[in-house]
Short mmCIF file of C-alpha atoms in Angstrom, two decimals:
data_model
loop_
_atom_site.label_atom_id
_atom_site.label_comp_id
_atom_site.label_asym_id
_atom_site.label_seq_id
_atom_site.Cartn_x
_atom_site.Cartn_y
_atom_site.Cartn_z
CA UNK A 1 8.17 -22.95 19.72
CA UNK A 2 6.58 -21.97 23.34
CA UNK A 3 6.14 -18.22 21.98
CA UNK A 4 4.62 -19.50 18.51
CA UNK A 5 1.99 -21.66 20.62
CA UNK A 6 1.40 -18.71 22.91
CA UNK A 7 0.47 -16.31 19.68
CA UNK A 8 -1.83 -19.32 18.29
CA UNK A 9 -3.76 -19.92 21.62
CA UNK A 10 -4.29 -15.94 21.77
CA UNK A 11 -5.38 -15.23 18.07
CA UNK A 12 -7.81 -18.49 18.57
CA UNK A 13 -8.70 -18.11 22.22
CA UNK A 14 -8.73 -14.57 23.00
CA UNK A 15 -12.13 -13.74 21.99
CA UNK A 16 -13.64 -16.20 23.76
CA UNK A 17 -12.15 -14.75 27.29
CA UNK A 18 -14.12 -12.64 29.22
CA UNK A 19 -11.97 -9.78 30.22
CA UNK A 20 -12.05 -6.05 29.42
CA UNK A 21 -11.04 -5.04 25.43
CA UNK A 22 -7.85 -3.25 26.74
CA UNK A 23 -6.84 -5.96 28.88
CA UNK A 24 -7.04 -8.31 25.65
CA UNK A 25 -5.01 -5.72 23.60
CA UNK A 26 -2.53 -5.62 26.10
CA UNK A 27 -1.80 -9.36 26.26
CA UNK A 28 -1.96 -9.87 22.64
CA UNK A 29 0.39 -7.57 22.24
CA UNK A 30 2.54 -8.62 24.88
CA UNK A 31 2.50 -12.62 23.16
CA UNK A 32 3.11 -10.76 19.97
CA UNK A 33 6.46 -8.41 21.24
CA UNK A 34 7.81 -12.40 22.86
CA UNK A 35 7.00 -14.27 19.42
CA UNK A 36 8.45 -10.76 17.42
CA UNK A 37 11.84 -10.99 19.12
CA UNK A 38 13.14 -13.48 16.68
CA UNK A 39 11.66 -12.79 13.21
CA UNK A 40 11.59 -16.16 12.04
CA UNK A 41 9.07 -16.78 14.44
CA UNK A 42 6.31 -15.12 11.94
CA UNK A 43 8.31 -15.42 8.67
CA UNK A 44 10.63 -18.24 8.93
CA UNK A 45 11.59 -17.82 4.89
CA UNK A 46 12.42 -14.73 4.91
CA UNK A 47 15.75 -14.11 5.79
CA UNK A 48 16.88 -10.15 4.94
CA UNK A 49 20.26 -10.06 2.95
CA UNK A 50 22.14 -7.31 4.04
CA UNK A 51 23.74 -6.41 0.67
CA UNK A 52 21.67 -5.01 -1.29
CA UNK A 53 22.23 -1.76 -2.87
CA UNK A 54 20.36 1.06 -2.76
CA UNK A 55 21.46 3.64 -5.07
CA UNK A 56 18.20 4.93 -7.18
CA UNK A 57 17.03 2.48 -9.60
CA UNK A 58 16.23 4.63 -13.06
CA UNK A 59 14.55 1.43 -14.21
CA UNK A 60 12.16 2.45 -11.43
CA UNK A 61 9.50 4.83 -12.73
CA UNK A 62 8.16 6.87 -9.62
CA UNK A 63 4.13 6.58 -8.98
CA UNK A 64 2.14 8.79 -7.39
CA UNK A 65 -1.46 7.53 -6.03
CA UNK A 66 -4.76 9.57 -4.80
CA UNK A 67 -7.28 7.49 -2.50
CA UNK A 68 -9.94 9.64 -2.29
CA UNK A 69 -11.82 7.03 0.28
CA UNK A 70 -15.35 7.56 0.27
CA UNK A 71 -15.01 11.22 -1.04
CA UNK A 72 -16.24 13.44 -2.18
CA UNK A 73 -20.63 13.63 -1.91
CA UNK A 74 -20.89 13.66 -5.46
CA UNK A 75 -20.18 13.00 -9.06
CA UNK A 76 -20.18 16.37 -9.60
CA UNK A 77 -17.97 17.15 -6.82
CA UNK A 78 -15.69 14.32 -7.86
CA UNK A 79 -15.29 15.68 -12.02
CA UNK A 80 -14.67 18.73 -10.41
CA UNK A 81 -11.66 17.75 -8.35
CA UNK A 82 -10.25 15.53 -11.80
CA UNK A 83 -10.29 18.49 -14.09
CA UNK A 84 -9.19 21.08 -11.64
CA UNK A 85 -6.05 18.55 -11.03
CA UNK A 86 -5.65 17.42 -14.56
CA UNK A 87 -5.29 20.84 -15.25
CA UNK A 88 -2.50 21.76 -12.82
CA UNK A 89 0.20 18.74 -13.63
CA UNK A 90 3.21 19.24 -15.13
CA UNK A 91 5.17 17.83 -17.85
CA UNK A 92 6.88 15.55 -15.41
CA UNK A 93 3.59 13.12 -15.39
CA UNK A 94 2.90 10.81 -18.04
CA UNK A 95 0.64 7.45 -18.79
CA UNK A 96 1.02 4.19 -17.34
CA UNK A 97 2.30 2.44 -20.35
CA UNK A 98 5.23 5.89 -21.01
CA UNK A 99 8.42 5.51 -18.99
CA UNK A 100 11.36 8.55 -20.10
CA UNK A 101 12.20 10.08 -16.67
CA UNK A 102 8.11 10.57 -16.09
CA UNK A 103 6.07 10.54 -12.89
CA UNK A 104 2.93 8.02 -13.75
CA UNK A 105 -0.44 9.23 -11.80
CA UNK A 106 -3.14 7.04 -10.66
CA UNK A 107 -6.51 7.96 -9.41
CA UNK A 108 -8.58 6.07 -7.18
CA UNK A 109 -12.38 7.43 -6.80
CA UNK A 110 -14.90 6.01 -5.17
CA UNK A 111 -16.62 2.99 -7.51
CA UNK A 112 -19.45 5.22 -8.48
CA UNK A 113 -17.53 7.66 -10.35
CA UNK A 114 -14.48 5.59 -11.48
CA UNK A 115 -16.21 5.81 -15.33
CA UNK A 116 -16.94 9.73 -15.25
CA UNK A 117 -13.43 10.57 -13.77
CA UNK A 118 -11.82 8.05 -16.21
CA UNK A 119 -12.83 10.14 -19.25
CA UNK A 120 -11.80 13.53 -17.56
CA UNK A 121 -8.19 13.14 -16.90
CA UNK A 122 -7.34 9.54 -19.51
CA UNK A 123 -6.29 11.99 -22.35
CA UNK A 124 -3.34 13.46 -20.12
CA UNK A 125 -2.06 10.19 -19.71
CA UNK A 126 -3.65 9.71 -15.85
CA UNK A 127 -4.68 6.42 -14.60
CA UNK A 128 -7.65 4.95 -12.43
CA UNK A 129 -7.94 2.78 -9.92
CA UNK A 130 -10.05 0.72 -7.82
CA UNK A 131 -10.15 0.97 -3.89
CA UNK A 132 -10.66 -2.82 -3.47
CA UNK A 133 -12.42 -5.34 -5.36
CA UNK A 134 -13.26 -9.44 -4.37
CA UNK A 135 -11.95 -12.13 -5.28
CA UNK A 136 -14.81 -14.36 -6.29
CA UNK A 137 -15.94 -13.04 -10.52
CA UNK A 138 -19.41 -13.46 -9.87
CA UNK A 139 -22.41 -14.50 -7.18
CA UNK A 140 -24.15 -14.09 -4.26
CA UNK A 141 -21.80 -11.62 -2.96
CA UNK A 142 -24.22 -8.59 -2.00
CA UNK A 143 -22.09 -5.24 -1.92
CA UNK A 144 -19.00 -6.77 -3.58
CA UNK A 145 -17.51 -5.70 -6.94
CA UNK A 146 -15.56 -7.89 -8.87
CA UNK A 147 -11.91 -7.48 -10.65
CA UNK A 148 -13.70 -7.98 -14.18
CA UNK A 149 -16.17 -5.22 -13.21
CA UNK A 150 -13.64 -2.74 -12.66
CA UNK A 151 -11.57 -3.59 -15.47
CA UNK A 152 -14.12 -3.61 -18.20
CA UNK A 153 -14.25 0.41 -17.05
CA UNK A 154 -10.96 1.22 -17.49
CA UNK A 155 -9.10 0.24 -14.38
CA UNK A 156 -5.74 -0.20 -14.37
CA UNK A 157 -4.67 -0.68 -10.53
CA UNK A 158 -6.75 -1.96 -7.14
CA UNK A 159 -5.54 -1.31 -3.81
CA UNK A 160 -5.20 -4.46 -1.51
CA UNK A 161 -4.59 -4.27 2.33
CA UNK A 162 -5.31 -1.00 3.21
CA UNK A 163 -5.31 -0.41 6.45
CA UNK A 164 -8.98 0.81 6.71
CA UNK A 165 -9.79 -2.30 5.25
CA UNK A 166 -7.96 -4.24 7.40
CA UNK A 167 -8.95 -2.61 10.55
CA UNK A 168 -12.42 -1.79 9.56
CA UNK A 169 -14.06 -4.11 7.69
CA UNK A 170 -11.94 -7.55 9.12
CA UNK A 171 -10.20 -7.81 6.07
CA UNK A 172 -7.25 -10.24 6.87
CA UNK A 173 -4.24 -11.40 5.29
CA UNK A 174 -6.20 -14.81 3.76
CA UNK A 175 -8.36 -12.35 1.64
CA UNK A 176 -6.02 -10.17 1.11
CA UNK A 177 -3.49 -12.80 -0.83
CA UNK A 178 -6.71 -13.65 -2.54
CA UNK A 179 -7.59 -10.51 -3.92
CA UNK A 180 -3.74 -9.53 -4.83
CA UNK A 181 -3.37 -13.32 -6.77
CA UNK A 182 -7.05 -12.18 -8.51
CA UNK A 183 -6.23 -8.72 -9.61
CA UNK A 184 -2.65 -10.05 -11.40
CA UNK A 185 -5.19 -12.87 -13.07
CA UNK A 186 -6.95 -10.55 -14.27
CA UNK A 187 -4.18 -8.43 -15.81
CA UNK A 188 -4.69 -5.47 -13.58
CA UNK A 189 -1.85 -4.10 -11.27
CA UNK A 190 -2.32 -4.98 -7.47
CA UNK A 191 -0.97 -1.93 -4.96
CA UNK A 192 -0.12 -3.79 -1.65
CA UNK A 193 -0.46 -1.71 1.65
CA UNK A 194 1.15 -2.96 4.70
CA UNK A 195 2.70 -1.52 7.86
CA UNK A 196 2.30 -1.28 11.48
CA UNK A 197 0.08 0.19 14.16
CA UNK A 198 0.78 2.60 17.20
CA UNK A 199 0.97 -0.53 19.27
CA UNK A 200 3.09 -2.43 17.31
CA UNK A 201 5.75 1.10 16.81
CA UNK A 202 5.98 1.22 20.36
CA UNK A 203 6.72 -2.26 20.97
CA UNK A 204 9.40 -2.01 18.51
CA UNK A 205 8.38 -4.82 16.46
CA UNK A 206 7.88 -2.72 12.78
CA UNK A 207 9.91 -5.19 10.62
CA UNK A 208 8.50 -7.88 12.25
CA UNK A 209 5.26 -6.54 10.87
CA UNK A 210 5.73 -5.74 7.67
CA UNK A 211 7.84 -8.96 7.04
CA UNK A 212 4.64 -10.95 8.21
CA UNK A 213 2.21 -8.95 6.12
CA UNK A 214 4.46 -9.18 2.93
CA UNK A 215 5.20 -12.78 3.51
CA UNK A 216 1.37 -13.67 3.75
CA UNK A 217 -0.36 -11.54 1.18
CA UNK A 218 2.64 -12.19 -1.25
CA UNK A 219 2.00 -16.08 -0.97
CA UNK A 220 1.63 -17.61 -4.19
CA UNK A 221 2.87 -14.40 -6.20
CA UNK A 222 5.41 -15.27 -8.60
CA UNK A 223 8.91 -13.48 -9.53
CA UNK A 224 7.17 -12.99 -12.97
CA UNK A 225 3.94 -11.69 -11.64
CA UNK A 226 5.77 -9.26 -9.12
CA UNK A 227 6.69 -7.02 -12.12
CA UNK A 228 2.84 -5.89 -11.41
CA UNK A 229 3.17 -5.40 -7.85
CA UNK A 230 3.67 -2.13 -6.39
CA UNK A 231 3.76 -2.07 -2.25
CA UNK A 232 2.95 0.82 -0.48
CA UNK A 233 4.01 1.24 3.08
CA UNK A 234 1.75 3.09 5.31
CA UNK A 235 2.62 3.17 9.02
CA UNK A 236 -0.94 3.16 10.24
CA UNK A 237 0.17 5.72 12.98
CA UNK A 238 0.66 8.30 10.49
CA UNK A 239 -2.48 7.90 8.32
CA UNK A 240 -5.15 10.68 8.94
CA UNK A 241 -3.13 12.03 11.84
CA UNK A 242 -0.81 14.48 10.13
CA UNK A 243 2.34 12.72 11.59
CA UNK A 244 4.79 11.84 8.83
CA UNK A 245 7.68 9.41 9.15
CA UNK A 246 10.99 10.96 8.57
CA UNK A 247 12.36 10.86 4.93
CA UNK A 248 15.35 8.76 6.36
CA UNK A 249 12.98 6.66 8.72
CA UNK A 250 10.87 5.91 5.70
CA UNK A 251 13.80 5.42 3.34
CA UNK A 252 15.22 2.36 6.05
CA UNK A 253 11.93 0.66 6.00
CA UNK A 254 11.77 0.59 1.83
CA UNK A 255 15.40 -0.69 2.10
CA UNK A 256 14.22 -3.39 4.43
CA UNK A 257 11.19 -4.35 2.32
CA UNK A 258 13.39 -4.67 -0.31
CA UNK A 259 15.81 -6.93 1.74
CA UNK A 260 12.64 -9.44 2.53
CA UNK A 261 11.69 -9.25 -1.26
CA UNK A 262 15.19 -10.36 -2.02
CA UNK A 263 14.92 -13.02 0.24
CA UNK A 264 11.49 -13.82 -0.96
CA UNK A 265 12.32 -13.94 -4.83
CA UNK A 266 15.88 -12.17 -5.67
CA UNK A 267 18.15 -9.25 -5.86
CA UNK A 268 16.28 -8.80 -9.28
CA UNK A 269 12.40 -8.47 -7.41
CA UNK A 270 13.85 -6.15 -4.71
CA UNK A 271 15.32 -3.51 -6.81
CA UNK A 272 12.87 -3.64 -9.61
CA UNK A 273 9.85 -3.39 -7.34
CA UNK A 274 8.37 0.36 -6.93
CA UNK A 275 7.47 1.12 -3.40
CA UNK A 276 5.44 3.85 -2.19
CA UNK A 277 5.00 5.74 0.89
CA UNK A 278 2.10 6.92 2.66
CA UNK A 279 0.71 8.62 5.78
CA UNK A 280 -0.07 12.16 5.74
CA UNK A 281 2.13 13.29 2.79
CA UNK A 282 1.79 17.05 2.30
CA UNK A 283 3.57 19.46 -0.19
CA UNK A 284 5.88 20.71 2.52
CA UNK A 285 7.20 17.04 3.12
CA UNK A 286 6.95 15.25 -0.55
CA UNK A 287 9.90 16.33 -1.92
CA UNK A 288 12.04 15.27 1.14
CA UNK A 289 10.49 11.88 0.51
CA UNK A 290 11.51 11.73 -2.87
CA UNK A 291 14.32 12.83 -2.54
CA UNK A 292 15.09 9.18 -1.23
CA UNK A 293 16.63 6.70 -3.29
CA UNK A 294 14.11 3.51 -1.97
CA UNK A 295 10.94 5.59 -1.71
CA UNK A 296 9.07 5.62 -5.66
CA UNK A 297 6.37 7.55 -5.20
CA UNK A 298 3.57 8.47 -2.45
CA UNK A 299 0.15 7.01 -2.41
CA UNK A 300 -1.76 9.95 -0.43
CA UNK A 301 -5.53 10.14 1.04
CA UNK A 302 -6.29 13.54 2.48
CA UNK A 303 -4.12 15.38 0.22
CA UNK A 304 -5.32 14.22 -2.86
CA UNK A 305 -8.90 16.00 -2.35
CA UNK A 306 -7.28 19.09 -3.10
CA UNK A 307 -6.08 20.04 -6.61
CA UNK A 308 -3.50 22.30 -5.75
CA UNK A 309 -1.98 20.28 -3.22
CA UNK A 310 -2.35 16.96 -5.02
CA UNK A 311 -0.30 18.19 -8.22
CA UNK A 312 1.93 20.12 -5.85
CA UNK A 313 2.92 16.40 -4.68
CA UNK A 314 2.67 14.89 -8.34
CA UNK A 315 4.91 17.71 -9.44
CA UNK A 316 7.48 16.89 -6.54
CA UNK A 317 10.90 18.56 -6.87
CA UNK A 318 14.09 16.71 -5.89
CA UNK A 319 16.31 18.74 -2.92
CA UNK A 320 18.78 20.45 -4.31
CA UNK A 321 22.47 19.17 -3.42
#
């Protein structure tokens, strides 16, 4: 209770105290590491069964993802980039709607060329995306795009929870549950990004983390509705930096997402949810990665601006025994 109270008085308080940013960091974190030490203290529902298989699922079609972010300059840079990609799958890939031992691809473009890539790479079966949307359908909202918007243009998935959203542009765990709840209204496909900082690595408090995040943004979400979901976890340390987690280090963190889906919903939820992995994900590491039997697919950033290397990853090869 005492270490509960202490994280509430520093997320409402903190601000307000006149001391240097680092010194702020520092005690937050420290508050968060006391609270962290017992799980429940964040997520007092979830409670991670230990039993749960993890033998690949076949029911589990892999997915891999391309954020392109705010790349590239143009649209002609951007149909470029499609059809020099489109060109270089292989038969492994297939659309989002096929499932026979297939990889499905998804695009995500910047909004302004969403429509122009979506009629260069559809007839191959590739999907598009949208990098975030809001949750209100219409208004006053200068900026904002709504999920009808980006449906009515062919979108099939929106990210949610990025970290660059999160980090950048404020976007907390309230809006985020909002926009993942709107996007499965609206019959699109929600990809949920969690995972932890530098910070929160070194203190040692990763599951804590990711348990909050997925407990919060996952509120209201039902077992039916979670057949839409795919999470992707991003460690935030990795992202951009060309540090990659470990195939086996990533594979123990999808096992214990799936163990706080399970406790969340059931055995059922955590084996037939896809989860992704992302941060840095290269050609030379992919197929190590996928060669896991929790990790479904990559959703990758700087990659992804490069044909070659993009399809590369899309056209993953499992390790041979």
């Amino acid at each position: 209770q005492t270490c509960r109270h202490l994280v509430h008085f520093f997320v409402t308080h903190l601000h307000n105290i006149r001391l240097p940013s680092t010194m702020k960091l520092s005690l937050a974190l420290s508050a968060f590491a006391a609270a962290a030490s017992s799980a429940s203290a964040f997520v007092p529902h979830i409670r991670p069964s230990f039993g749960i298989a993890t033998e690949l699922n076949a029911e589990r079609q892999p997915i891999m993802a391309g954020n392109w972010k705010m790349n590239p300059a143009t649209e002609e840079d951007a149909l470029a980039l499609a059809t020099e990609f489109s060109k270089l799958l292989g038969d492994e890939s297939c659309a989002i709607n096929d499932f026979d031992g297939c990889t499905e691809v998804v695009l995500f473009p910047p909004f302004p060329f969403i429509s122009k890539v979506k009629d260069a790479v559809e007839d191959i079966g590739i999907t598009v995306g949208a990098q975030g949307i809001f949750y209100e359908e219409k208004g006053a909202f200068t900026g904002s795009v709504s999920s009808s918007m980006v449906k009515s243009i062919g979108c099939e998935y929106i990210l949610c929870g990025h970290s660059e959203r999160r980090i950048l542009f404020k976007d907390d765990d309230v809006n985020i549950n909002a926009k993942v709840k709107k996007v499965l209204e609206s019959g699109m496909k929600p990809i949920l990004c969690i995972g932890e900082t530098k910070d929160e690595l070194d203190l040692d408090i990763t599951k804590e983390v990711c348990a909050m995040q997925l407990s919060k943004d996952l509120a209201g979400v039902t077992k039916e509705q979670m057949a839409d979901v795919v999470i992707a976890y991003e460690p935030v340390w990795a992202i951009g930096t060309g540090l990659v987690c470990e195939p086996d280090a990533a594979n123990a963190m999808h096992v214990y997402i799936r163990e706080c889906l399970a406790s969340m919903y059931d055995d059922e939820v955590a084996q037939a949810t896809r989860i992704q992995y992302g941060g840095s994900v290269t050609p030379e590491s992919v197929d190590g990665l996928m060669d896991q039997p929790d990790i479904d697919g990559c959703l990758v950033g700087g990659a992804s601006l490069f044909a070659d290397k993009f399809a590369r990853i899309c056209n993953f090869q499992k390790v041979e025994e």
